[in-house]
């Protein structure tokens, strides 16, 4: 019995030590030991084959050994486990990465023999593969732009040879990057939220609107209600991108509204005039909001109770925000509906505060008059009393 135990422990020890690859490859052994694969007892030979128990190179690298130096092999290697539902079920992991990859710009080009495209290990690393939730993973949300930027940035990519395209740099200058990387707003897209993770492909004409509309649904709805929706697709213009940059997307500024129309409509044309008029609507609403803010500040110094007014000013601002997507209808009356809601709410606030302030002034005046008569009465009474006293004396 004891002998059996000893034998078993011995066998187990031998099992644990059966991988000798690390003896000659200490660097890879350390890298691998930090990975999620190592935690799940995946060994060198699960990917490289060979004879793991051997301690001489020739033997170790014998049998079904593969060096994996050809990049073309890699997706298929990873797919051996990751596309197999039976193996992945226990981990509740999707098994679609390989299938999607094959439909991607990367996968299609790899089949054509372009080995400079991304394969699984370019985005995930080779020996220290981590879960994407791990902040050290190259696929952690904040690290994705740099991961793609290894190839799609820094002076351009083989893919863009001859062009100046630098998607990483453009993206880093966008409102989306500022939201995600500086403000930590994880609703803002990195590269893969627009392109797909494993199926990375640029969106084509007719699809851009849907893609941006995943997040900007009000803008998309308004755009679809506009005369632009069908005419732009017919003209081969990529919807949202006819007016907004895809990578260097800039924050909205109503001051540039009419300017944006000039790209396609002549100065002085009916369409341009609509753009100008919409701009004026925004400018007037902004002015009224600013004025209301000043009036509230004045009331606060009196002091008046202003919490209610501040809440209503916020509501007026919200109407103005709702007017922005409505710009995409390029209909003056649609925009006017929201901006005038905003303006009239601001005017209402001003009128109420003005009313209260003049009430207050009136009350103060009455108070002064009241005190004046009171003091006068006291003085007169005092005066007559003194007189009466003098008489008696
Ligand atoms: C006795 C030492 C030794 C053992 C044991 C050993 N290797 Fe190697 N291995 C080497 C040497 C030496 C090289 C060549 C290094 C070079 O070219 O820079 C090498 C190269 C490699 C390469 C790169 C091949 C290439 O074409 O560049 C891989 C992959 C590799 N080994 C994997 C393994 C795996 C997996 C095991 C265990 C099954 C293993 N090795 C066991 C010594 C060893
Ligand atoms: C999940 C699969 C996987 C596992 C597990 C794995 N490797 Fe690798 N290894 C690769 C791939 C893929 C490459 C090809 C190079 C690349 O894509 O970076 C590679 C490359 C190598 C190389 C060549 C390095 C070079 O600079 O070219 C060596 C050596 C190596 N592996 C050793 C090991 C050893 C030792 C272990 C175990 C401690 C191990 N590998 C575990 C997938 C794996
Ligand atoms: C021998 C089977 C096997 C091979 C080959 C394999 N993996 Fe894995 N992989 C696993 C298992 C098992 C896990 C652990 C899943 C878990 O714990 O969530 C895993 C986890 C992962 C994860 C983390 C998933 C998560 O939970 O977020 C990534 C990423 C990953 N592997 C990528 C790769 C890549 C890239 C390759 C090819 C270089 C590869 N794997 C090769 C079995 C394998
Ligand atoms: C162009 C970069 C890129 C390539 C190539 C790539 N991945 Fe990923 N992968 C990612 C990113 C980014 C995530 C993180 C997704 C997330 O957090 O939602 C991810 C997530 C994963 C996960 C976690 C589960 C999941 O689907 O979210 C696995 C497993 C995985 N990849 C395996 C692979 C395999 C296998 C290949 C090769 C066939 C591969 N990946 C190729 C970027 C890539
Ligand atoms: C290892 C380098 C490398 C990495 C990393 C990489 N790519 Fe690529 N990518 C390429 C190459 C090379 C091409 C050109 C393929 C071709 O010839 O059509 C390409 C093509 C593309 C295309 C298709 C372009 C087109 O016009 O068809 C998209 C979209 C893309 N990549 C997005 C991404 C995203 C998103 C990431 C990160 C999640 C990423 N790539 C990571 C090398 C890379
Ligand atoms: C807000 C969505 C969005 C984000 C974020 C985004 N892209 Fe794109 N990308 C697009 C669209 C849309 C196109 C298609 C442009 C066209 O059809 O003219 C595109 C095109 C591309 C192309 C094809 C060549 C080109 O420049 O037109 C590559 C490569 C690419 N993107 C890579 C990236 C990388 C890398 C990142 C992250 C650093 C990224 N994209 C971030 C929407 C986005
Ligand atoms: C994954 C969600 C997501 C996708 C996809 C997306 N965006 Fe955004 N976008 C955001 C977030 C979040 C912000 C910052 C918050 C805000 O202002 O709405 C933003 C901001 C903007 C802004 C500036 C808004 C402002 O008020 O200053 C514009 C313009 C914009 N995006 C256009 C686009 C275009 C065009 C596309 C498609 C090419 C696109 N977005 C795709 C989430 C997204
Ligand atoms: C005809 C030109 C044009 C087209 C096409 C267009 N936009 Fe705009 N967009 C504008 C103008 C003008 C503004 C307001 C001023 C500015 O940002 O320069 C704006 C503002 C925005 C804003 C910020 C205001 C808000 O709604 O929060 C977002 C987001 C936006 N657009 C998304 C989109 C999306 C998504 C599409 C495609 C469905 C699209 N745009 C198509 C011209 C356009
Ligand atoms: C990228 C090009 C492009 C931009 C930028 C653009 N438009 Fe247009 N617009 C078109 C096309 C194409 C049509 C349909 C053909 C036509 O009627 O001229 C159109 C039609 C219209 C129409 C309907 C005209 C009619 O007679 O039915 C209006 C209104 C309009 N645009 C307003 C605007 C406004 C306002 C702006 C600026 C915010 C703007 N457009 C920016 C391309 C553009």
Short mmCIF file of N, CA and C in Angstrom, two decimals, residues 6 33 139 152 190 242 342-343 366:
data_model
loop_
_atom_site.label_atom_id
_atom_site.label_comp_id
_atom_site.label_asym_id
_atom_site.label_seq_id
_atom_site.Cartn_x
_atom_site.Cartn_y
_atom_site.Cartn_z
N UNK A 6 3.99 5.66 -2.65
CA UNK A 6 5.29 6.21 -3.07
C UNK A 6 5.39 6.23 -4.58
N UNK A 33 4.63 31.17 -17.25
CA UNK A 33 4.12 30.94 -15.89
C UNK A 33 3.18 32.05 -15.44
N UNK A 139 -5.19 43.63 -24.66
CA UNK A 139 -6.57 43.73 -25.14
C UNK A 139 -7.48 44.35 -24.09
N UNK A 152 -1.07 50.11 -37.17
CA UNK A 152 -1.87 51.17 -37.80
C UNK A 152 -1.53 52.53 -37.20
N UNK A 190 -13.06 52.54 -28.47
CA UNK A 190 -11.68 52.39 -28.96
C UNK A 190 -11.84 51.80 -30.36
N UNK A 242 -19.57 61.90 -44.29
CA UNK A 242 -19.60 63.01 -45.24
C UNK A 242 -19.33 64.32 -44.49
N UNK A 342 -35.95 75.61 -25.12
CA UNK A 342 -34.84 75.99 -24.26
C UNK A 342 -34.90 77.49 -23.96
N UNK A 343 -35.12 78.28 -25.02
CA UNK A 343 -35.12 79.73 -24.85
C UNK A 343 -36.27 80.18 -23.97
N UNK A 366 -41.49 99.67 1.32
CA UNK A 366 -42.58 99.78 2.28
C UNK A 366 -42.04 99.73 3.71
#
